[in-house]
Amino acid sequence: AELFAELDTMVAERGVANRSQMIAELIRNALAEHNARERPETVLAGTITLIYRAESGRVRQALAQVQAGHIAEIISSQHIFLEDDQSMEVLLVQGQAVQLQQICDALRKVRGVQQVRLVTTTALLPPLSSKEAR
């Protein structure tokens, strides 16, 4: 009963239609995490969100070098300036779970990076070109 009460609170706070929808979302998240951990060769799509301090061009240059080494996995990126000389960058990625984790680890090592978060799904992007569709 206590678990259902907590779930009902979560459903209400997130504005989800019902328990079933909330449970399905939780299961999808758990499956993506499980696949990333237990099956490193599984191909996943997702985002990597970075928060970093951009005092100089050095940080951006180091991040660009890491990203250039993973052109096959990084589909696109979006950058925005935040307050207090901070920046946020979101990378759209797809690749083997182990590769995506390696990208996160490399980005995390860049001095000035404060946060790195990978969010994945087992649903994949459709082919990006007619060459891939064949």
mmCIF file of N, CA and C in Angstrom:
data_model
loop_
_atom_site.group_PDB
_atom_site.id
_atom_site.type_symbol
_atom_site.label_atom_id
_atom_site.label_comp_id
_atom_site.label_asym_id
_atom_site.label_seq_id
_atom_site.Cartn_x
_atom_site.Cartn_y
_atom_site.Cartn_z
ATOM 1 N N ALA A 1 0.823 -1.192 0.000
ATOM 2 C CA ALA A 1 0.000 0.000 0.000
ATOM 3 C C ALA A 1 0.873 1.264 0.000
ATOM 4 N N GLU A 2 1.959 1.210 0.780
ATOM 5 C CA GLU A 2 2.852 2.371 0.842
ATOM 6 C C GLU A 2 3.511 2.619 -0.512
ATOM 7 N N LEU A 3 3.893 1.548 -1.196
ATOM 8 C CA LEU A 3 4.519 1.662 -2.510
ATOM 9 C C LEU A 3 3.544 2.264 -3.523
ATOM 10 N N PHE A 4 2.288 1.809 -3.492
ATOM 11 C CA PHE A 4 1.282 2.370 -4.392
ATOM 12 C C PHE A 4 1.046 3.845 -4.101
ATOM 13 N N ALA A 5 1.062 4.223 -2.848
ATOM 14 C CA ALA A 5 0.867 5.627 -2.480
ATOM 15 C C ALA A 5 1.998 6.489 -3.036
ATOM 16 N N GLU A 6 3.235 5.993 -2.929
ATOM 17 C CA GLU A 6 4.378 6.732 -3.474
ATOM 18 C C GLU A 6 4.290 6.819 -4.997
ATOM 19 N N LEU A 7 3.874 5.733 -5.624
ATOM 20 C CA LEU A 7 3.716 5.723 -7.079
ATOM 21 C C LEU A 7 2.626 6.706 -7.506
ATOM 22 N N ASP A 8 1.508 6.706 -6.791
ATOM 23 C CA ASP A 8 0.426 7.642 -7.097
ATOM 24 C C ASP A 8 0.882 9.088 -6.959
ATOM 25 N N THR A 9 1.712 9.367 -5.959
ATOM 26 C CA THR A 9 2.263 10.713 -5.794
ATOM 27 C C THR A 9 3.136 11.076 -6.990
ATOM 28 N N MET A 10 3.975 10.144 -7.429
ATOM 29 C CA MET A 10 4.840 10.378 -8.590
ATOM 30 C C MET A 10 3.999 10.621 -9.839
ATOM 31 N N VAL A 11 2.963 9.830 -10.041
ATOM 32 C CA VAL A 11 2.075 9.990 -11.191
ATOM 33 C C VAL A 11 1.466 11.385 -11.185
ATOM 34 N N ALA A 12 0.974 11.809 -10.040
ATOM 35 C CA ALA A 12 0.345 13.130 -9.929
ATOM 36 C C ALA A 12 1.355 14.254 -10.157
ATOM 37 N N GLU A 13 2.539 14.145 -9.551
ATOM 38 C CA GLU A 13 3.549 15.200 -9.677
ATOM 39 C C GLU A 13 4.063 15.345 -11.099
ATOM 40 N N ARG A 14 4.152 14.246 -11.811
ATOM 41 C CA ARG A 14 4.662 14.298 -13.186
ATOM 42 C C ARG A 14 3.559 14.511 -14.210
ATOM 43 N N GLY A 15 2.322 14.476 -13.765
ATOM 44 C CA GLY A 15 1.212 14.702 -14.678
ATOM 45 C C GLY A 15 1.002 13.571 -15.669
ATOM 46 N N VAL A 16 1.362 12.373 -15.284
ATOM 47 C CA VAL A 16 1.198 11.197 -16.135
ATOM 48 C C VAL A 16 -0.255 10.729 -16.020
ATOM 49 N N ALA A 17 -0.768 10.120 -17.077
ATOM 50 C CA ALA A 17 -2.180 9.743 -17.124
ATOM 51 C C ALA A 17 -2.572 8.730 -16.050
ATOM 52 N N ASN A 18 -1.690 7.742 -15.809
ATOM 53 C CA ASN A 18 -2.046 6.691 -14.847
ATOM 54 C C ASN A 18 -0.804 5.913 -14.413
ATOM 55 N N ARG A 19 -1.002 5.003 -13.476
ATOM 56 C CA ARG A 19 0.102 4.179 -12.964
ATOM 57 C C ARG A 19 0.774 3.377 -14.075
ATOM 58 N N SER A 20 -0.026 2.800 -14.939
ATOM 59 C CA SER A 20 0.525 1.946 -16.005
ATOM 60 C C SER A 20 1.511 2.712 -16.877
ATOM 61 N N GLN A 21 1.164 3.933 -17.223
ATOM 62 C CA GLN A 21 2.051 4.750 -18.053
ATOM 63 C C GLN A 21 3.349 5.051 -17.292
ATOM 64 N N MET A 22 3.245 5.353 -16.012
ATOM 65 C CA MET A 22 4.428 5.639 -15.200
ATOM 66 C C MET A 22 5.296 4.397 -15.068
ATOM 67 N N ILE A 23 4.684 3.261 -14.829
ATOM 68 C CA ILE A 23 5.423 2.003 -14.693
ATOM 69 C C ILE A 23 6.126 1.671 -16.006
ATOM 70 N N ALA A 24 5.457 1.877 -17.142
ATOM 71 C CA ALA A 24 6.079 1.612 -18.441
ATOM 72 C C ALA A 24 7.322 2.476 -18.635
ATOM 73 N N GLU A 25 7.241 3.761 -18.252
ATOM 74 C CA GLU A 25 8.407 4.650 -18.369
ATOM 75 C C GLU A 25 9.550 4.163 -17.480
ATOM 76 N N LEU A 26 9.230 3.783 -16.263
ATOM 77 C CA LEU A 26 10.255 3.284 -15.341
ATOM 78 C C LEU A 26 10.902 2.015 -15.878
ATOM 79 N N ILE A 27 10.109 1.135 -16.459
ATOM 80 C CA ILE A 27 10.647 -0.105 -17.030
ATOM 81 C C ILE A 27 11.554 0.207 -18.215
ATOM 82 N N ARG A 28 11.134 1.130 -19.092
ATOM 83 C CA ARG A 28 11.987 1.510 -20.237
ATOM 84 C C ARG A 28 13.335 2.044 -19.758
ATOM 85 N N ASN A 29 13.303 2.912 -18.754
ATOM 86 C CA ASN A 29 14.554 3.453 -18.211
ATOM 87 C C ASN A 29 15.426 2.346 -17.632
ATOM 88 N N ALA A 30 14.822 1.443 -16.885
ATOM 89 C CA ALA A 30 15.575 0.343 -16.278
ATOM 90 C C ALA A 30 16.155 -0.584 -17.343
ATOM 91 N N LEU A 31 15.396 -0.853 -18.398
ATOM 92 C CA LEU A 31 15.895 -1.715 -19.473
ATOM 93 C C LEU A 31 17.061 -1.076 -20.216
ATOM 94 N N ALA A 32 16.976 0.224 -20.480
ATOM 95 C CA ALA A 32 18.078 0.915 -21.153
ATOM 96 C C ALA A 32 19.335 0.865 -20.294
ATOM 97 N N GLU A 33 19.198 1.110 -18.991
ATOM 98 C CA GLU A 33 20.347 1.028 -18.077
ATOM 99 C C GLU A 33 20.892 -0.392 -18.015
ATOM 100 N N HIS A 34 20.003 -1.366 -17.951
ATOM 101 C CA HIS A 34 20.417 -2.769 -17.892
ATOM 102 C C HIS A 34 21.185 -3.160 -19.153
ATOM 103 N N ASN A 35 20.635 -2.801 -20.330
ATOM 104 C CA ASN A 35 21.313 -3.128 -21.574
ATOM 105 C C ASN A 35 22.682 -2.466 -21.655
ATOM 106 N N ALA A 36 22.775 -1.231 -21.207
ATOM 107 C CA ALA A 36 24.053 -0.524 -21.246
ATOM 108 C C ALA A 36 25.088 -1.205 -20.362
ATOM 109 N N ARG A 37 24.654 -1.718 -19.224
ATOM 110 C CA ARG A 37 25.567 -2.331 -18.271
ATOM 111 C C ARG A 37 25.876 -3.796 -18.605
ATOM 112 N N GLU A 38 24.845 -4.560 -18.913
ATOM 113 C CA GLU A 38 25.000 -6.006 -19.088
ATOM 114 C C GLU A 38 25.320 -6.431 -20.512
ATOM 115 N N ARG A 39 24.973 -5.606 -21.461
ATOM 116 C CA ARG A 39 25.214 -5.923 -22.874
ATOM 117 C C ARG A 39 25.898 -4.734 -23.536
ATOM 118 N N PRO A 40 27.185 -4.546 -23.281
ATOM 119 C CA PRO A 40 27.887 -3.348 -23.766
ATOM 120 C C PRO A 40 27.901 -3.206 -25.283
ATOM 121 N N GLU A 41 27.639 -4.294 -26.001
ATOM 122 C CA GLU A 41 27.624 -4.214 -27.462
ATOM 123 C C GLU A 41 26.280 -3.737 -28.007
ATOM 124 N N THR A 42 25.256 -3.630 -27.152
ATOM 125 C CA THR A 42 23.932 -3.172 -27.562
ATOM 126 C C THR A 42 24.010 -1.746 -28.097
ATOM 127 N N VAL A 43 23.383 -1.522 -29.237
ATOM 128 C CA VAL A 43 23.344 -0.186 -29.820
ATOM 129 C C VAL A 43 22.193 0.576 -29.183
ATOM 130 N N LEU A 44 22.505 1.764 -28.677
ATOM 131 C CA LEU A 44 21.527 2.628 -28.014
ATOM 132 C C LEU A 44 21.580 4.014 -28.640
ATOM 133 N N ALA A 45 20.489 4.741 -28.540
ATOM 134 C CA ALA A 45 20.450 6.153 -28.919
ATOM 135 C C ALA A 45 20.232 6.945 -27.642
ATOM 136 N N GLY A 46 20.637 8.200 -27.650
ATOM 137 C CA GLY A 46 20.414 9.001 -26.461
ATOM 138 C C GLY A 46 21.047 10.365 -26.539
ATOM 139 N N THR A 47 21.214 10.940 -25.361
ATOM 140 C CA THR A 47 21.851 12.251 -25.253
ATOM 141 C C THR A 47 22.934 12.213 -24.182
ATOM 142 N N ILE A 48 23.930 13.024 -24.397
ATOM 143 C CA ILE A 48 24.943 13.291 -23.373
ATOM 144 C C ILE A 48 24.826 14.780 -23.081
ATOM 145 N N THR A 49 24.554 15.111 -21.826
ATOM 146 C CA THR A 49 24.451 16.508 -21.424
ATOM 147 C C THR A 49 25.674 16.879 -20.611
ATOM 148 N N LEU A 50 26.308 17.976 -20.990
ATOM 149 C CA LEU A 50 27.518 18.468 -20.326
ATOM 150 C C LEU A 50 27.258 19.844 -19.731
ATOM 151 N N ILE A 51 27.758 20.061 -18.544
ATOM 152 C CA ILE A 51 27.814 21.399 -17.960
ATOM 153 C C ILE A 51 29.295 21.662 -17.713
ATOM 154 N N TYR A 52 29.765 22.791 -18.214
ATOM 155 C CA TYR A 52 31.183 23.093 -18.025
ATOM 156 C C TYR A 52 31.400 24.587 -17.901
ATOM 157 N N ARG A 53 32.539 24.908 -17.320
ATOM 158 C CA ARG A 53 32.956 26.287 -17.157
ATOM 159 C C ARG A 53 33.825 26.620 -18.363
ATOM 160 N N ALA A 54 33.456 27.675 -19.052
ATOM 161 C CA ALA A 54 34.130 28.032 -20.304
ATOM 162 C C ALA A 54 34.985 29.274 -20.141
ATOM 163 N N GLU A 55 35.862 29.279 -19.129
ATOM 164 C CA GLU A 55 36.696 30.457 -18.887
ATOM 165 C C GLU A 55 37.562 30.802 -20.082
ATOM 166 N N SER A 56 37.971 29.798 -20.799
ATOM 167 C CA SER A 56 38.833 30.035 -21.953
ATOM 168 C C SER A 56 38.409 29.106 -23.079
ATOM 169 N N GLY A 57 38.977 29.337 -24.240
ATOM 170 C CA GLY A 57 38.702 28.471 -25.383
ATOM 171 C C GLY A 57 39.289 27.092 -25.217
ATOM 172 N N ARG A 58 40.167 26.928 -24.224
ATOM 173 C CA ARG A 58 40.838 25.648 -24.001
ATOM 174 C C ARG A 58 39.843 24.531 -23.743
ATOM 175 N N VAL A 59 38.826 24.800 -22.927
ATOM 176 C CA VAL A 59 37.838 23.767 -22.588
ATOM 177 C C VAL A 59 37.064 23.374 -23.837
ATOM 178 N N ARG A 60 36.601 24.361 -24.586
ATOM 179 C CA ARG A 60 35.841 24.067 -25.799
ATOM 180 C C ARG A 60 36.681 23.305 -26.812
ATOM 181 N N GLN A 61 37.943 23.684 -26.912
ATOM 182 C CA GLN A 61 38.833 23.001 -27.852
ATOM 183 C C GLN A 61 39.033 21.544 -27.441
ATOM 184 N N ALA A 62 39.230 21.293 -26.160
ATOM 185 C CA ALA A 62 39.409 19.925 -25.669
ATOM 186 C C ALA A 62 38.140 19.102 -25.890
ATOM 187 N N LEU A 63 36.973 19.706 -25.649
ATOM 188 C CA LEU A 63 35.713 19.000 -25.880
ATOM 189 C C LEU A 63 35.540 18.679 -27.364
ATOM 190 N N ALA A 64 35.899 19.626 -28.223
ATOM 191 C CA ALA A 64 35.792 19.414 -29.668
ATOM 192 C C ALA A 64 36.702 18.281 -30.125
ATOM 193 N N GLN A 65 37.895 18.185 -29.533
ATOM 194 C CA GLN A 65 38.812 17.103 -29.891
ATOM 195 C C GLN A 65 38.235 15.742 -29.508
ATOM 196 N N VAL A 66 37.641 15.656 -28.326
ATOM 197 C CA VAL A 66 37.006 14.398 -27.909
ATOM 198 C C VAL A 66 35.890 14.055 -28.883
ATOM 199 N N GLN A 67 35.055 15.039 -29.194
ATOM 200 C CA GLN A 67 33.925 14.784 -30.082
ATOM 201 C C GLN A 67 34.385 14.392 -31.482
ATOM 202 N N ALA A 68 35.438 15.001 -31.969
ATOM 203 C CA ALA A 68 35.961 14.679 -33.305
ATOM 204 C C ALA A 68 36.431 13.235 -33.382
ATOM 205 N N GLY A 69 36.850 12.691 -32.266
ATOM 206 C CA GLY A 69 37.273 11.292 -32.226
ATOM 207 C C GLY A 69 36.117 10.309 -32.213
ATOM 208 N N HIS A 70 34.892 10.830 -32.158
ATOM 209 C CA HIS A 70 33.707 9.962 -32.093
ATOM 210 C C HIS A 70 32.631 10.426 -33.079
ATOM 211 N N ILE A 71 33.075 10.787 -34.281
ATOM 212 C CA ILE A 71 32.165 11.287 -35.311
ATOM 213 C C ILE A 71 31.067 10.271 -35.633
ATOM 214 N N ALA A 72 31.388 9.000 -35.617
ATOM 215 C CA ALA A 72 30.399 7.971 -35.966
ATOM 216 C C ALA A 72 29.266 7.892 -34.947
ATOM 217 N N GLU A 73 29.537 8.226 -33.701
ATOM 218 C CA GLU A 73 28.527 8.104 -32.644
ATOM 219 C C GLU A 73 27.797 9.416 -32.344
ATOM 220 N N ILE A 74 28.444 10.553 -32.581
ATOM 221 C CA ILE A 74 27.833 11.843 -32.256
ATOM 222 C C ILE A 74 27.122 12.381 -33.494
ATOM 223 N N ILE A 75 25.798 12.418 -33.409
ATOM 224 C CA ILE A 75 24.964 12.817 -34.538
ATOM 225 C C ILE A 75 24.902 14.340 -34.657
ATOM 226 N N SER A 76 24.714 15.015 -33.525
ATOM 227 C CA SER A 76 24.644 16.474 -33.521
ATOM 228 C C SER A 76 24.908 16.996 -32.117
ATOM 229 N N SER A 77 25.084 18.303 -32.030
ATOM 230 C CA SER A 77 25.279 18.920 -30.710
ATOM 231 C C SER A 77 24.596 20.277 -30.677
ATOM 232 N N GLN A 78 24.225 20.674 -29.476
ATOM 233 C CA GLN A 78 23.589 21.972 -29.232
ATOM 234 C C GLN A 78 24.311 22.610 -28.053
ATOM 235 N N HIS A 79 24.688 23.862 -28.182
ATOM 236 C CA HIS A 79 25.418 24.555 -27.127
ATOM 237 C C HIS A 79 24.659 25.813 -26.736
ATOM 238 N N ILE A 80 24.688 26.129 -25.440
ATOM 239 C CA ILE A 80 24.093 27.370 -24.960
ATOM 240 C C ILE A 80 24.927 27.912 -23.809
ATOM 241 N N PHE A 81 25.053 29.237 -23.742
ATOM 242 C CA PHE A 81 25.758 29.880 -22.639
ATOM 243 C C PHE A 81 24.820 29.990 -21.449
ATOM 244 N N LEU A 82 25.319 29.700 -20.271
ATOM 245 C CA LEU A 82 24.577 29.836 -19.020
ATOM 246 C C LEU A 82 25.159 31.002 -18.235
ATOM 247 N N GLU A 83 24.601 31.257 -17.091
ATOM 248 C CA GLU A 83 25.121 32.303 -16.207
ATOM 249 C C GLU A 83 26.475 31.897 -15.642
ATOM 250 N N ASP A 84 27.166 32.890 -15.088
ATOM 251 C CA ASP A 84 28.428 32.661 -14.367
ATOM 252 C C ASP A 84 29.475 31.936 -15.206
ATOM 253 N N ASP A 85 29.580 32.306 -16.484
ATOM 254 C CA ASP A 85 30.602 31.758 -17.375
ATOM 255 C C ASP A 85 30.504 30.245 -17.513
ATOM 256 N N GLN A 86 29.301 29.719 -17.430
ATOM 257 C CA GLN A 86 29.097 28.292 -17.628
ATOM 258 C C GLN A 86 28.417 28.054 -18.968
ATOM 259 N N SER A 87 28.575 26.849 -19.473
ATOM 260 C CA SER A 87 27.938 26.452 -20.721
ATOM 261 C C SER A 87 27.272 25.108 -20.536
ATOM 262 N N MET A 88 26.249 24.865 -21.369
ATOM 263 C CA MET A 88 25.620 23.562 -21.420
ATOM 264 C C MET A 88 25.668 23.105 -22.867
ATOM 265 N N GLU A 89 26.002 21.844 -23.057
ATOM 266 C CA GLU A 89 26.037 21.261 -24.388
ATOM 267 C C GLU A 89 25.310 19.930 -24.325
ATOM 268 N N VAL A 90 24.482 19.694 -25.328
ATOM 269 C CA VAL A 90 23.750 18.435 -25.414
ATOM 270 C C VAL A 90 24.139 17.768 -26.719
ATOM 271 N N LEU A 91 24.608 16.533 -26.611
ATOM 272 C CA LEU A 91 25.020 15.759 -27.778
ATOM 273 C C LEU A 91 23.972 14.683 -28.045
ATOM 274 N N LEU A 92 23.523 14.567 -29.283
ATOM 275 C CA LEU A 92 22.663 13.470 -29.697
ATOM 276 C C LEU A 92 23.583 12.357 -30.164
ATOM 277 N N VAL A 93 23.465 11.183 -29.544
ATOM 278 C CA VAL A 93 24.406 10.098 -29.815
ATOM 279 C C VAL A 93 23.685 8.796 -30.143
ATOM 280 N N GLN A 94 24.402 7.938 -30.863
ATOM 281 C CA GLN A 94 23.927 6.575 -31.098
ATOM 282 C C GLN A 94 25.147 5.699 -31.328
ATOM 283 N N GLY A 95 25.172 4.558 -30.672
ATOM 284 C CA GLY A 95 26.287 3.638 -30.827
ATOM 285 C C GLY A 95 26.210 2.558 -29.774
ATOM 286 N N GLN A 96 27.218 1.705 -29.768
ATOM 287 C CA GLN A 96 27.258 0.659 -28.757
ATOM 288 C C GLN A 96 27.354 1.298 -27.376
ATOM 289 N N ALA A 97 26.695 0.676 -26.420
ATOM 290 C CA ALA A 97 26.663 1.214 -25.054
ATOM 291 C C ALA A 97 28.067 1.478 -24.539
ATOM 292 N N VAL A 98 28.983 0.569 -24.796
ATOM 293 C CA VAL A 98 30.354 0.732 -24.310
ATOM 294 C C VAL A 98 31.010 1.965 -24.941
ATOM 295 N N GLN A 99 30.724 2.229 -26.220
ATOM 296 C CA GLN A 99 31.290 3.401 -26.882
ATOM 297 C C GLN A 99 30.724 4.690 -26.295
ATOM 298 N N LEU A 100 29.421 4.697 -26.029
ATOM 299 C CA LEU A 100 28.802 5.892 -25.455
ATOM 300 C C LEU A 100 29.370 6.176 -24.072
ATOM 301 N N GLN A 101 29.613 5.130 -23.298
ATOM 302 C CA GLN A 101 30.207 5.319 -21.972
ATOM 303 C C GLN A 101 31.642 5.823 -22.088
ATOM 304 N N GLN A 102 32.371 5.339 -23.084
ATOM 305 C CA GLN A 102 33.744 5.814 -23.307
ATOM 306 C C GLN A 102 33.758 7.306 -23.664
ATOM 307 N N ILE A 103 32.783 7.743 -24.452
ATOM 308 C CA ILE A 103 32.682 9.167 -24.789
ATOM 309 C C ILE A 103 32.465 9.979 -23.513
ATOM 310 N N CYS A 104 31.537 9.520 -22.673
ATOM 311 C CA CYS A 104 31.275 10.215 -21.402
ATOM 312 C C CYS A 104 32.529 10.279 -20.542
ATOM 313 N N ASP A 105 33.243 9.171 -20.448
ATOM 314 C CA ASP A 105 34.456 9.132 -19.634
ATOM 315 C C ASP A 105 35.502 10.106 -20.158
ATOM 316 N N ALA A 106 35.649 10.173 -21.483
ATOM 317 C CA ALA A 106 36.626 11.098 -22.083
ATOM 318 C C ALA A 106 36.214 12.546 -21.852
ATOM 319 N N LEU A 107 34.926 12.852 -21.969
ATOM 320 C CA LEU A 107 34.449 14.218 -21.734
ATOM 321 C C LEU A 107 34.617 14.607 -20.270
ATOM 322 N N ARG A 108 34.375 13.670 -19.384
ATOM 323 C CA ARG A 108 34.487 13.908 -17.939
ATOM 324 C C ARG A 108 35.924 14.264 -17.545
ATOM 325 N N LYS A 109 36.897 13.775 -18.289
ATOM 326 C CA LYS A 109 38.317 14.018 -17.980
ATOM 327 C C LYS A 109 38.778 15.422 -18.366
ATOM 328 N N VAL A 110 37.990 16.123 -19.174
ATOM 329 C CA VAL A 110 38.377 17.469 -19.606
ATOM 330 C C VAL A 110 38.243 18.416 -18.419
ATOM 331 N N ARG A 111 39.333 19.085 -18.115
ATOM 332 C CA ARG A 111 39.332 20.018 -16.992
ATOM 333 C C ARG A 111 38.372 21.170 -17.268
ATOM 334 N N GLY A 112 37.482 21.422 -16.329
ATOM 335 C CA GLY A 112 36.460 22.450 -16.483
ATOM 336 C C GLY A 112 35.066 21.857 -16.618
ATOM 337 N N VAL A 113 34.994 20.573 -16.988
ATOM 338 C CA VAL A 113 33.699 19.900 -17.091
ATOM 339 C C VAL A 113 33.207 19.592 -15.684
ATOM 340 N N GLN A 114 32.002 20.028 -15.390
ATOM 341 C CA GLN A 114 31.442 19.869 -14.052
ATOM 342 C C GLN A 114 30.447 18.721 -13.951
ATOM 343 N N GLN A 115 29.701 18.478 -15.014
ATOM 344 C CA GLN A 115 28.712 17.413 -15.009
ATOM 345 C C GLN A 115 28.641 16.768 -16.382
ATOM 346 N N VAL A 116 28.457 15.449 -16.398
ATOM 347 C CA VAL A 116 28.224 14.698 -17.629
ATOM 348 C C VAL A 116 27.132 13.688 -17.317
ATOM 349 N N ARG A 117 26.109 13.658 -18.159
ATOM 350 C CA ARG A 117 25.031 12.699 -17.919
ATOM 351 C C ARG A 117 24.598 12.083 -19.243
ATOM 352 N N LEU A 118 24.560 10.766 -19.266
ATOM 353 C CA LEU A 118 24.123 10.013 -20.429
ATOM 354 C C LEU A 118 22.721 9.480 -20.168
ATOM 355 N N VAL A 119 21.811 9.741 -21.093
ATOM 356 C CA VAL A 119 20.456 9.189 -21.032
ATOM 357 C C VAL A 119 20.241 8.433 -22.330
ATOM 358 N N THR A 120 19.854 7.148 -22.234
ATOM 359 C CA THR A 120 19.732 6.322 -23.432
ATOM 360 C C THR A 120 18.358 5.681 -23.554
ATOM 361 N N THR A 121 18.117 5.181 -24.753
ATOM 362 C CA THR A 121 16.922 4.405 -25.051
ATOM 363 C C THR A 121 17.309 3.295 -26.011
ATOM 364 N N THR A 122 16.545 2.224 -25.992
ATOM 365 C CA THR A 122 16.808 1.125 -26.920
ATOM 366 C C THR A 122 16.201 1.400 -28.292
ATOM 367 N N ALA A 123 15.318 2.404 -28.394
ATOM 368 C CA ALA A 123 14.779 2.805 -29.700
ATOM 369 C C ALA A 123 15.884 3.557 -30.437
ATOM 370 N N LEU A 124 16.058 3.247 -31.719
ATOM 371 C CA LEU A 124 17.161 3.823 -32.483
ATOM 372 C C LEU A 124 16.673 4.845 -33.487
ATOM 373 N N LEU A 125 17.610 5.705 -33.907
ATOM 374 C CA LEU A 125 17.306 6.664 -34.953
ATOM 375 C C LEU A 125 17.142 5.912 -36.277
ATOM 376 N N PRO A 126 16.255 6.377 -37.143
ATOM 377 C CA PRO A 126 16.157 5.744 -38.471
ATOM 378 C C PRO A 126 17.419 6.059 -39.261
ATOM 379 N N PRO A 127 17.679 5.319 -40.333
ATOM 380 C CA PRO A 127 18.876 5.608 -41.127
ATOM 381 C C PRO A 127 18.909 7.075 -41.540
ATOM 382 N N LEU A 128 20.096 7.679 -41.458
ATOM 383 C CA LEU A 128 20.237 9.106 -41.724
ATOM 384 C C LEU A 128 20.466 9.418 -43.210
ATOM 385 N N SER A 129 20.753 8.396 -44.007
ATOM 386 C CA SER A 129 20.936 8.613 -45.433
ATOM 387 C C SER A 129 20.403 7.403 -46.184
ATOM 388 N N SER A 130 20.149 7.581 -47.468
ATOM 389 C CA SER A 130 19.641 6.465 -48.267
ATOM 390 C C SER A 130 20.671 5.358 -48.366
ATOM 391 N N LYS A 131 21.949 5.706 -48.246
ATOM 392 C CA LYS A 131 23.027 4.706 -48.291
ATOM 393 C C LYS A 131 22.896 3.739 -47.116
ATOM 394 N N GLU A 132 22.541 4.261 -45.918
ATOM 395 C CA GLU A 132 22.380 3.425 -44.724
ATOM 396 C C GLU A 132 21.119 2.578 -44.809
ATOM 397 N N ALA A 133 20.120 3.013 -45.548
ATOM 398 C CA ALA A 133 18.835 2.329 -45.602
ATOM 399 C C ALA A 133 18.917 1.039 -46.410
ATOM 400 N N ARG A 134 19.925 0.888 -47.228
ATOM 401 C CA ARG A 134 20.041 -0.297 -48.093
ATOM 402 C C ARG A 134 20.401 -1.524 -47.352
#
